[in-house]
JSON list of C-alpha atoms in Angstrom, two decimals:
[
{"chain": "H", "resi": 15, "resn": "UNK", "atom": "CA", "xyz": [-7.58, 13.45, -30.79]},
{"chain": "H", "resi": 16, "resn": "UNK", "atom": "CA", "xyz": [-6.19, 10.73, -28.29]},
{"chain": "H", "resi": 17, "resn": "UNK", "atom": "CA", "xyz": [-4.50, 13.38, -26.10]},
{"chain": "H", "resi": 18, "resn": "UNK", "atom": "CA", "xyz": [-7.93, 15.20, -25.52]},
{"chain": "H", "resi": 19, "resn": "UNK", "atom": "CA", "xyz": [-9.65, 12.11, -24.50]},
{"chain": "H", "resi": 20, "resn": "UNK", "atom": "CA", "xyz": [-6.83, 11.37, -21.74]},
{"chain": "H", "resi": 21, "resn": "UNK", "atom": "CA", "xyz": [-7.03, 14.75, -20.38]},
{"chain": "H", "resi": 22, "resn": "UNK", "atom": "CA", "xyz": [-10.76, 14.58, -20.01]},
{"chain": "H", "resi": 23, "resn": "UNK", "atom": "CA", "xyz": [-10.14, 11.72, -17.89]},
{"chain": "H", "resi": 24, "resn": "UNK", "atom": "CA", "xyz": [-11.11, 12.41, -13.99]},
{"chain": "H", "resi": 25, "resn": "UNK", "atom": "CA", "xyz": [-8.63, 11.84, -11.51]},
{"chain": "H", "resi": 26, "resn": "UNK", "atom": "CA", "xyz": [-8.50, 8.72, -9.67]},
{"chain": "H", "resi": 27, "resn": "UNK", "atom": "CA", "xyz": [-6.14, 7.44, -7.16]},
{"chain": "H", "resi": 28, "resn": "UNK", "atom": "CA", "xyz": [-6.52, 3.66, -6.00]},
{"chain": "H", "resi": 29, "resn": "UNK", "atom": "CA", "xyz": [-4.57, 2.73, -2.98]},
{"chain": "H", "resi": 30, "resn": "UNK", "atom": "CA", "xyz": [-4.49, -0.95, -2.23]},
{"chain": "H", "resi": 31, "resn": "UNK", "atom": "CA", "xyz": [-3.68, -1.44, 1.45]},
{"chain": "H", "resi": 32, "resn": "UNK", "atom": "CA", "xyz": [-2.63, -4.65, 3.47]},
{"chain": "H", "resi": 33, "resn": "UNK", "atom": "CA", "xyz": [0.27, -6.74, 4.57]},
{"chain": "H", "resi": 34, "resn": "UNK", "atom": "CA", "xyz": [2.36, -8.97, 2.24]},
{"chain": "H", "resi": 35, "resn": "UNK", "atom": "CA", "xyz": [0.59, -12.01, 0.60]},
{"chain": "H", "resi": 36, "resn": "UNK", "atom": "CA", "xyz": [-2.83, -10.90, 0.49]},
{"chain": "H", "resi": 37, "resn": "UNK", "atom": "CA", "xyz": [-2.99, -10.43, -3.16]},
{"chain": "H", "resi": 38, "resn": "UNK", "atom": "CA", "xyz": [-2.33, -6.69, -3.58]},
{"chain": "H", "resi": 39, "resn": "UNK", "atom": "CA", "xyz": [0.18, -6.85, -6.43]},
{"chain": "H", "resi": 40, "resn": "UNK", "atom": "CA", "xyz": [-2.21, -9.25, -8.39]},
{"chain": "H", "resi": 41, "resn": "UNK", "atom": "CA", "xyz": [-5.26, -6.67, -7.96]},
{"chain": "H", "resi": 42, "resn": "UNK", "atom": "CA", "xyz": [-2.97, -3.54, -8.64]},
{"chain": "H", "resi": 43, "resn": "UNK", "atom": "CA", "xyz": [-2.18, -5.20, -12.20]},
{"chain": "H", "resi": 44, "resn": "UNK", "atom": "CA", "xyz": [-5.88, -5.81, -12.49]},
{"chain": "H", "resi": 45, "resn": "UNK", "atom": "CA", "xyz": [-7.04, -2.36, -11.82]},
{"chain": "H", "resi": 46, "resn": "UNK", "atom": "CA", "xyz": [-4.42, -0.92, -13.73]},
{"chain": "H", "resi": 47, "resn": "UNK", "atom": "CA", "xyz": [-4.68, -3.03, -16.71]},
{"chain": "H", "resi": 48, "resn": "UNK", "atom": "CA", "xyz": [-8.93, -2.48, -16.83]},
{"chain": "H", "resi": 49, "resn": "UNK", "atom": "CA", "xyz": [-8.85, 1.05, -16.11]},
{"chain": "H", "resi": 50, "resn": "UNK", "atom": "CA", "xyz": [-5.93, 2.49, -17.70]},
{"chain": "H", "resi": 51, "resn": "UNK", "atom": "CA", "xyz": [-4.01, 3.59, -14.57]},
{"chain": "H", "resi": 52, "resn": "UNK", "atom": "CA", "xyz": [-0.59, 4.04, -14.25]},
{"chain": "H", "resi": 53, "resn": "UNK", "atom": "CA", "xyz": [0.59, 1.33, -11.46]},
{"chain": "H", "resi": 54, "resn": "UNK", "atom": "CA", "xyz": [3.17, 2.61, -8.52]},
{"chain": "H", "resi": 55, "resn": "UNK", "atom": "CA", "xyz": [4.67, -0.72, -8.06]},
{"chain": "H", "resi": 56, "resn": "UNK", "atom": "CA", "xyz": [6.05, -1.49, -4.03]},
{"chain": "H", "resi": 57, "resn": "UNK", "atom": "CA", "xyz": [9.34, 0.69, -3.65]},
{"chain": "H", "resi": 58, "resn": "UNK", "atom": "CA", "xyz": [10.45, -1.37, -0.66]},
{"chain": "H", "resi": 59, "resn": "UNK", "atom": "CA", "xyz": [12.08, -4.27, -2.66]},
{"chain": "H", "resi": 60, "resn": "UNK", "atom": "CA", "xyz": [13.89, -1.81, -4.59]},
{"chain": "H", "resi": 61, "resn": "UNK", "atom": "CA", "xyz": [15.21, 0.34, -1.54]},
{"chain": "H", "resi": 62, "resn": "UNK", "atom": "CA", "xyz": [16.18, -3.30, 0.11]},
{"chain": "H", "resi": 63, "resn": "UNK", "atom": "CA", "xyz": [18.39, -4.29, -3.04]},
{"chain": "H", "resi": 64, "resn": "UNK", "atom": "CA", "xyz": [19.84, -1.08, -3.40]},
{"chain": "H", "resi": 65, "resn": "UNK", "atom": "CA", "xyz": [20.96, -1.40, 0.59]},
{"chain": "H", "resi": 66, "resn": "UNK", "atom": "CA", "xyz": [22.42, -4.79, -0.73]},
{"chain": "H", "resi": 67, "resn": "UNK", "atom": "CA", "xyz": [21.60, -6.41, 2.58]},
{"chain": "H", "resi": 68, "resn": "UNK", "atom": "CA", "xyz": [18.22, -8.91, 3.22]},
{"chain": "H", "resi": 69, "resn": "UNK", "atom": "CA", "xyz": [15.60, -8.22, 5.78]},
{"chain": "H", "resi": 70, "resn": "UNK", "atom": "CA", "xyz": [16.76, -10.65, 8.38]},
{"chain": "H", "resi": 71, "resn": "UNK", "atom": "CA", "xyz": [20.09, -8.86, 8.25]},
{"chain": "H", "resi": 72, "resn": "UNK", "atom": "CA", "xyz": [18.47, -5.32, 8.09]},
{"chain": "H", "resi": 73, "resn": "UNK", "atom": "CA", "xyz": [16.12, -6.35, 11.19]},
{"chain": "H", "resi": 74, "resn": "UNK", "atom": "CA", "xyz": [18.79, -6.67, 13.64]},
{"chain": "H", "resi": 75, "resn": "UNK", "atom": "CA", "xyz": [20.12, -3.27, 13.14]},
{"chain": "H", "resi": 76, "resn": "UNK", "atom": "CA", "xyz": [17.97, -0.79, 14.04]},
{"chain": "H", "resi": 77, "resn": "UNK", "atom": "CA", "xyz": [19.62, 2.19, 12.87]},
{"chain": "H", "resi": 78, "resn": "UNK", "atom": "CA", "xyz": [19.36, 0.70, 9.41]},
{"chain": "H", "resi": 79, "resn": "UNK", "atom": "CA", "xyz": [16.31, -0.25, 9.48]},
{"chain": "H", "resi": 80, "resn": "UNK", "atom": "CA", "xyz": [15.14, 3.43, 10.20]},
{"chain": "H", "resi": 81, "resn": "UNK", "atom": "CA", "xyz": [16.86, 4.44, 7.36]},
{"chain": "H", "resi": 82, "resn": "UNK", "atom": "CA", "xyz": [15.46, 1.73, 5.25]},
{"chain": "H", "resi": 83, "resn": "UNK", "atom": "CA", "xyz": [11.74, 2.54, 6.36]},
{"chain": "H", "resi": 84, "resn": "UNK", "atom": "CA", "xyz": [12.21, 6.19, 5.99]},
{"chain": "H", "resi": 85, "resn": "UNK", "atom": "CA", "xyz": [13.39, 5.84, 2.36]},
{"chain": "H", "resi": 86, "resn": "UNK", "atom": "CA", "xyz": [10.66, 3.63, 1.78]},
{"chain": "H", "resi": 87, "resn": "UNK", "atom": "CA", "xyz": [8.08, 6.24, 2.97]},
{"chain": "H", "resi": 88, "resn": "UNK", "atom": "CA", "xyz": [9.94, 8.88, 0.85]},
{"chain": "H", "resi": 89, "resn": "UNK", "atom": "CA", "xyz": [10.18, 6.89, -2.31]},
{"chain": "H", "resi": 90, "resn": "UNK", "atom": "CA", "xyz": [6.36, 5.92, -2.00]},
{"chain": "H", "resi": 91, "resn": "UNK", "atom": "CA", "xyz": [5.28, 9.57, -1.96]},
{"chain": "H", "resi": 92, "resn": "UNK", "atom": "CA", "xyz": [7.55, 10.38, -4.77]},
{"chain": "H", "resi": 93, "resn": "UNK", "atom": "CA", "xyz": [6.32, 7.38, -6.82]},
{"chain": "H", "resi": 94, "resn": "UNK", "atom": "CA", "xyz": [2.78, 8.56, -6.54]},
{"chain": "H", "resi": 95, "resn": "UNK", "atom": "CA", "xyz": [3.33, 12.10, -7.24]},
{"chain": "H", "resi": 96, "resn": "UNK", "atom": "CA", "xyz": [5.17, 11.03, -10.56]},
{"chain": "H", "resi": 97, "resn": "UNK", "atom": "CA", "xyz": [2.39, 8.94, -11.45]},
{"chain": "H", "resi": 98, "resn": "UNK", "atom": "CA", "xyz": [0.24, 11.81, -12.09]},
{"chain": "H", "resi": 99, "resn": "UNK", "atom": "CA", "xyz": [-3.54, 12.08, -10.99]},
{"chain": "H", "resi": 100, "resn": "UNK", "atom": "CA", "xyz": [-4.48, 8.64, -12.18]},
{"chain": "H", "resi": 101, "resn": "UNK", "atom": "CA", "xyz": [-2.91, 5.49, -10.81]},
{"chain": "H", "resi": 102, "resn": "UNK", "atom": "CA", "xyz": [-3.13, 2.60, -8.87]},
{"chain": "H", "resi": 103, "resn": "UNK", "atom": "CA", "xyz": [-0.57, 2.18, -5.80]},
{"chain": "H", "resi": 104, "resn": "UNK", "atom": "CA", "xyz": [0.39, -1.54, -4.79]},
{"chain": "H", "resi": 105, "resn": "UNK", "atom": "CA", "xyz": [1.40, -0.36, -1.38]},
{"chain": "H", "resi": 106, "resn": "UNK", "atom": "CA", "xyz": [0.59, 3.24, 0.09]},
{"chain": "H", "resi": 107, "resn": "UNK", "atom": "CA", "xyz": [1.42, 4.01, 3.87]},
{"chain": "H", "resi": 108, "resn": "UNK", "atom": "CA", "xyz": [1.30, 0.35, 4.83]},
{"chain": "H", "resi": 109, "resn": "UNK", "atom": "CA", "xyz": [5.18, 0.58, 5.34]},
{"chain": "H", "resi": 110, "resn": "UNK", "atom": "CA", "xyz": [4.40, 2.60, 8.32]},
{"chain": "H", "resi": 111, "resn": "UNK", "atom": "CA", "xyz": [2.78, -0.88, 9.79]},
{"chain": "H", "resi": 112, "resn": "UNK", "atom": "CA", "xyz": [6.33, -2.43, 9.13]},
{"chain": "H", "resi": 113, "resn": "UNK", "atom": "CA", "xyz": [8.20, 0.57, 10.75]},
{"chain": "H", "resi": 114, "resn": "UNK", "atom": "CA", "xyz": [6.04, 0.20, 13.84]},
{"chain": "H", "resi": 115, "resn": "UNK", "atom": "CA", "xyz": [6.66, -3.56, 14.00]},
{"chain": "H", "resi": 116, "resn": "UNK", "atom": "CA", "xyz": [10.69, -3.39, 12.98]},
{"chain": "H", "resi": 117, "resn": "UNK", "atom": "CA", "xyz": [11.81, -0.13, 14.15]},
{"chain": "H", "resi": 118, "resn": "UNK", "atom": "CA", "xyz": [12.11, 2.11, 17.41]},
{"chain": "H", "resi": 119, "resn": "UNK", "atom": "CA", "xyz": [11.87, 5.33, 15.30]},
{"chain": "H", "resi": 120, "resn": "UNK", "atom": "CA", "xyz": [8.09, 5.30, 14.04]},
{"chain": "H", "resi": 121, "resn": "UNK", "atom": "CA", "xyz": [7.60, 8.84, 15.29]},
{"chain": "H", "resi": 122, "resn": "UNK", "atom": "CA", "xyz": [10.51, 10.12, 13.45]},
{"chain": "H", "resi": 123, "resn": "UNK", "atom": "CA", "xyz": [9.32, 8.61, 10.05]},
{"chain": "H", "resi": 124, "resn": "UNK", "atom": "CA", "xyz": [5.77, 9.83, 10.65]},
{"chain": "H", "resi": 125, "resn": "UNK", "atom": "CA", "xyz": [6.96, 13.18, 11.32]},
{"chain": "H", "resi": 126, "resn": "UNK", "atom": "CA", "xyz": [9.25, 13.05, 8.44]},
{"chain": "H", "resi": 127, "resn": "UNK", "atom": "CA", "xyz": [6.38, 11.93, 6.12]},
{"chain": "H", "resi": 128, "resn": "UNK", "atom": "CA", "xyz": [4.23, 14.40, 7.37]},
{"chain": "H", "resi": 129, "resn": "UNK", "atom": "CA", "xyz": [1.45, 11.39, 7.77]},
{"chain": "H", "resi": 130, "resn": "UNK", "atom": "CA", "xyz": [-1.51, 13.59, 7.95]},
{"chain": "H", "resi": 131, "resn": "UNK", "atom": "CA", "xyz": [-0.52, 15.47, 4.77]},
{"chain": "H", "resi": 132, "resn": "UNK", "atom": "CA", "xyz": [-0.43, 11.90, 3.27]},
{"chain": "H", "resi": 133, "resn": "UNK", "atom": "CA", "xyz": [-3.71, 10.50, 4.75]},
{"chain": "H", "resi": 134, "resn": "UNK", "atom": "CA", "xyz": [-5.27, 13.71, 3.16]},
{"chain": "H", "resi": 135, "resn": "UNK", "atom": "CA", "xyz": [-4.70, 12.15, 0.10]},
{"chain": "H", "resi": 136, "resn": "UNK", "atom": "CA", "xyz": [-6.46, 8.80, 0.95]},
{"chain": "H", "resi": 137, "resn": "UNK", "atom": "CA", "xyz": [-9.46, 10.90, 2.20]},
{"chain": "H", "resi": 138, "resn": "UNK", "atom": "CA", "xyz": [-9.52, 13.16, -1.17]},
{"chain": "H", "resi": 139, "resn": "UNK", "atom": "CA", "xyz": [-12.39, 13.02, -3.34]},
{"chain": "H", "resi": 140, "resn": "UNK", "atom": "CA", "xyz": [-10.59, 11.41, -6.23]},
{"chain": "H", "resi": 141, "resn": "UNK", "atom": "CA", "xyz": [-9.40, 8.57, -3.87]},
{"chain": "H", "resi": 142, "resn": "UNK", "atom": "CA", "xyz": [-10.46, 4.66, -3.70]},
{"chain": "H", "resi": 143, "resn": "UNK", "atom": "CA", "xyz": [-9.06, 3.04, -0.72]},
{"chain": "H", "resi": 144, "resn": "UNK", "atom": "CA", "xyz": [-8.93, -0.66, -0.35]},
{"chain": "H", "resi": 145, "resn": "UNK", "atom": "CA", "xyz": [-7.96, -2.73, 2.52]},
{"chain": "H", "resi": 146, "resn": "UNK", "atom": "CA", "xyz": [-7.00, -6.24, 1.56]},
{"chain": "H", "resi": 147, "resn": "UNK", "atom": "CA", "xyz": [-7.17, -8.33, 4.35]},
{"chain": "H", "resi": 148, "resn": "UNK", "atom": "CA", "xyz": [-4.90, -11.54, 4.72]},
{"chain": "H", "resi": 149, "resn": "UNK", "atom": "CA", "xyz": [-6.03, -15.20, 4.50]},
{"chain": "H", "resi": 150, "resn": "UNK", "atom": "CA", "xyz": [-3.55, -18.16, 5.12]},
{"chain": "H", "resi": 151, "resn": "UNK", "atom": "CA", "xyz": [-4.52, -19.72, 1.69]},
{"chain": "H", "resi": 152, "resn": "UNK", "atom": "CA", "xyz": [-2.81, -16.78, 0.17]},
{"chain": "H", "resi": 153, "resn": "UNK", "atom": "CA", "xyz": [0.05, -16.84, 1.84]},
{"chain": "H", "resi": 154, "resn": "UNK", "atom": "CA", "xyz": [3.17, -17.79, -0.01]},
{"chain": "H", "resi": 155, "resn": "UNK", "atom": "CA", "xyz": [6.93, -17.85, 0.03]},
{"chain": "H", "resi": 156, "resn": "UNK", "atom": "CA", "xyz": [7.98, -14.70, -1.98]},
{"chain": "H", "resi": 157, "resn": "UNK", "atom": "CA", "xyz": [11.81, -14.91, -1.40]},
{"chain": "H", "resi": 158, "resn": "UNK", "atom": "CA", "xyz": [11.93, -11.65, 0.63]},
{"chain": "H", "resi": 159, "resn": "UNK", "atom": "CA", "xyz": [9.52, -11.53, 3.47]},
{"chain": "H", "resi": 160, "resn": "UNK", "atom": "CA", "xyz": [8.84, -13.91, 6.01]},
{"chain": "H", "resi": 161, "resn": "UNK", "atom": "CA", "xyz": [5.68, -15.84, 5.91]},
{"chain": "H", "resi": 162, "resn": "UNK", "atom": "CA", "xyz": [4.80, -15.63, 9.51]},
{"chain": "H", "resi": 163, "resn": "UNK", "atom": "CA", "xyz": [1.24, -15.75, 10.10]},
{"chain": "H", "resi": 164, "resn": "UNK", "atom": "CA", "xyz": [1.33, -13.90, 13.55]},
{"chain": "H", "resi": 165, "resn": "UNK", "atom": "CA", "xyz": [3.38, -11.16, 11.76]},
{"chain": "H", "resi": 166, "resn": "UNK", "atom": "CA", "xyz": [1.02, -10.86, 9.09]},
{"chain": "H", "resi": 167, "resn": "UNK", "atom": "CA", "xyz": [-1.93, -10.65, 11.54]},
{"chain": "H", "resi": 168, "resn": "UNK", "atom": "CA", "xyz": [0.07, -8.00, 13.47]},
{"chain": "H", "resi": 169, "resn": "UNK", "atom": "CA", "xyz": [0.72, -5.76, 10.37]},
{"chain": "H", "resi": 170, "resn": "UNK", "atom": "CA", "xyz": [-3.09, -6.12, 9.28]},
{"chain": "H", "resi": 171, "resn": "UNK", "atom": "CA", "xyz": [-4.20, -4.92, 12.80]},
{"chain": "H", "resi": 172, "resn": "UNK", "atom": "CA", "xyz": [-1.51, -2.03, 12.52]},
{"chain": "H", "resi": 173, "resn": "UNK", "atom": "CA", "xyz": [-2.81, -0.92, 8.95]},
{"chain": "H", "resi": 174, "resn": "UNK", "atom": "CA", "xyz": [-6.44, -1.01, 10.43]},
{"chain": "H", "resi": 175, "resn": "UNK", "atom": "CA", "xyz": [-5.76, 1.29, 12.96]},
{"chain": "H", "resi": 176, "resn": "UNK", "atom": "CA", "xyz": [-3.84, 3.58, 10.84]},
{"chain": "H", "resi": 177, "resn": "UNK", "atom": "CA", "xyz": [-6.87, 3.76, 8.65]},
{"chain": "H", "resi": 178, "resn": "UNK", "atom": "CA", "xyz": [-9.23, 4.32, 11.41]},
{"chain": "H", "resi": 179, "resn": "UNK", "atom": "CA", "xyz": [-6.89, 6.61, 13.25]},
{"chain": "H", "resi": 180, "resn": "UNK", "atom": "CA", "xyz": [-6.77, 8.74, 10.26]},
{"chain": "H", "resi": 181, "resn": "UNK", "atom": "CA", "xyz": [-10.59, 8.69, 9.22]},
{"chain": "H", "resi": 182, "resn": "UNK", "atom": "CA", "xyz": [-9.83, 7.05, 6.02]},
{"chain": "H", "resi": 183, "resn": "UNK", "atom": "CA", "xyz": [-12.94, 5.56, 4.11]},
{"chain": "H", "resi": 184, "resn": "UNK", "atom": "CA", "xyz": [-11.97, 2.23, 3.09]},
{"chain": "H", "resi": 185, "resn": "UNK", "atom": "CA", "xyz": [-13.50, -0.87, 1.42]},
{"chain": "H", "resi": 186, "resn": "UNK", "atom": "CA", "xyz": [-12.43, -4.03, 3.08]},
{"chain": "H", "resi": 187, "resn": "UNK", "atom": "CA", "xyz": [-11.53, -7.18, 0.72]},
{"chain": "H", "resi": 188, "resn": "UNK", "atom": "CA", "xyz": [-11.82, -10.13, 3.03]},
{"chain": "H", "resi": 189, "resn": "UNK", "atom": "CA", "xyz": [-12.50, -13.01, 1.13]},
{"chain": "H", "resi": 190, "resn": "UNK", "atom": "CA", "xyz": [-9.84, -15.15, -0.54]},
{"chain": "H", "resi": 191, "resn": "UNK", "atom": "CA", "xyz": [-11.67, -15.41, -3.59]},
{"chain": "H", "resi": 192, "resn": "UNK", "atom": "CA", "xyz": [-10.03, -13.26, -6.14]},
{"chain": "H", "resi": 193, "resn": "UNK", "atom": "CA", "xyz": [-13.07, -13.35, -8.16]},
{"chain": "H", "resi": 194, "resn": "UNK", "atom": "CA", "xyz": [-14.85, -11.76, -5.30]},
{"chain": "H", "resi": 195, "resn": "UNK", "atom": "CA", "xyz": [-12.45, -9.41, -4.70]},
{"chain": "H", "resi": 196, "resn": "UNK", "atom": "CA", "xyz": [-12.61, -8.16, -8.42]},
{"chain": "H", "resi": 197, "resn": "UNK", "atom": "CA", "xyz": [-16.41, -7.84, -8.24]},
{"chain": "H", "resi": 198, "resn": "UNK", "atom": "CA", "xyz": [-16.26, -5.44, -5.08]},
{"chain": "H", "resi": 199, "resn": "UNK", "atom": "CA", "xyz": [-13.44, -3.49, -6.60]},
{"chain": "H", "resi": 200, "resn": "UNK", "atom": "CA", "xyz": [-15.10, -3.15, -10.00]},
{"chain": "H", "resi": 201, "resn": "UNK", "atom": "CA", "xyz": [-18.45, -2.33, -8.21]},
{"chain": "H", "resi": 202, "resn": "UNK", "atom": "CA", "xyz": [-16.52, 0.54, -6.42]},
{"chain": "H", "resi": 203, "resn": "UNK", "atom": "CA", "xyz": [-14.30, 2.02, -9.48]},
{"chain": "H", "resi": 204, "resn": "UNK", "atom": "CA", "xyz": [-17.17, 1.47, -11.90]},
{"chain": "H", "resi": 205, "resn": "UNK", "atom": "CA", "xyz": [-19.02, 4.69, -10.09]},
{"chain": "H", "resi": 206, "resn": "UNK", "atom": "CA", "xyz": [-15.76, 6.54, -10.96]},
{"chain": "H", "resi": 207, "resn": "UNK", "atom": "CA", "xyz": [-15.22, 6.07, -14.39]}
]
């Protein structure tokens, strides 16, 4: 009767937001494994690979950057919809901070995405939002993004503004200790099992 057990599980959507090199993917994998959630992986790298370019090349062409960021936003929503009612998202809407930093088309992207409708997901009763904060000890070269600390801090600030401006309740994970981060996540999510 495994199917009935799965059907009885309450919806749970876990969103991890933060700049790159903050440990979101590590947390997402752990949350998915422990809570039996589908993981919605970062779609930005897939979209980038399909575009047959690099981020530095993309960023000097505002039209291509706009198209790229628009596609990333759309695919994130699609990936979450496909995942169903129980998932952990390695990204969520934080690509909007990247769009604000690297394109002049943020308004168009926000309108196309219907950002208010998306933010309702993050404010929903079955959502748990974790804002994963940067720390210099966590920054590592990943082969795709830059490791410019000032850029990471700018993105962090924009993501925080996005959450605050849309009245999203979130738990801030500021410590660089993965053990302490995990304890906080576990304490929050245990109440939702």
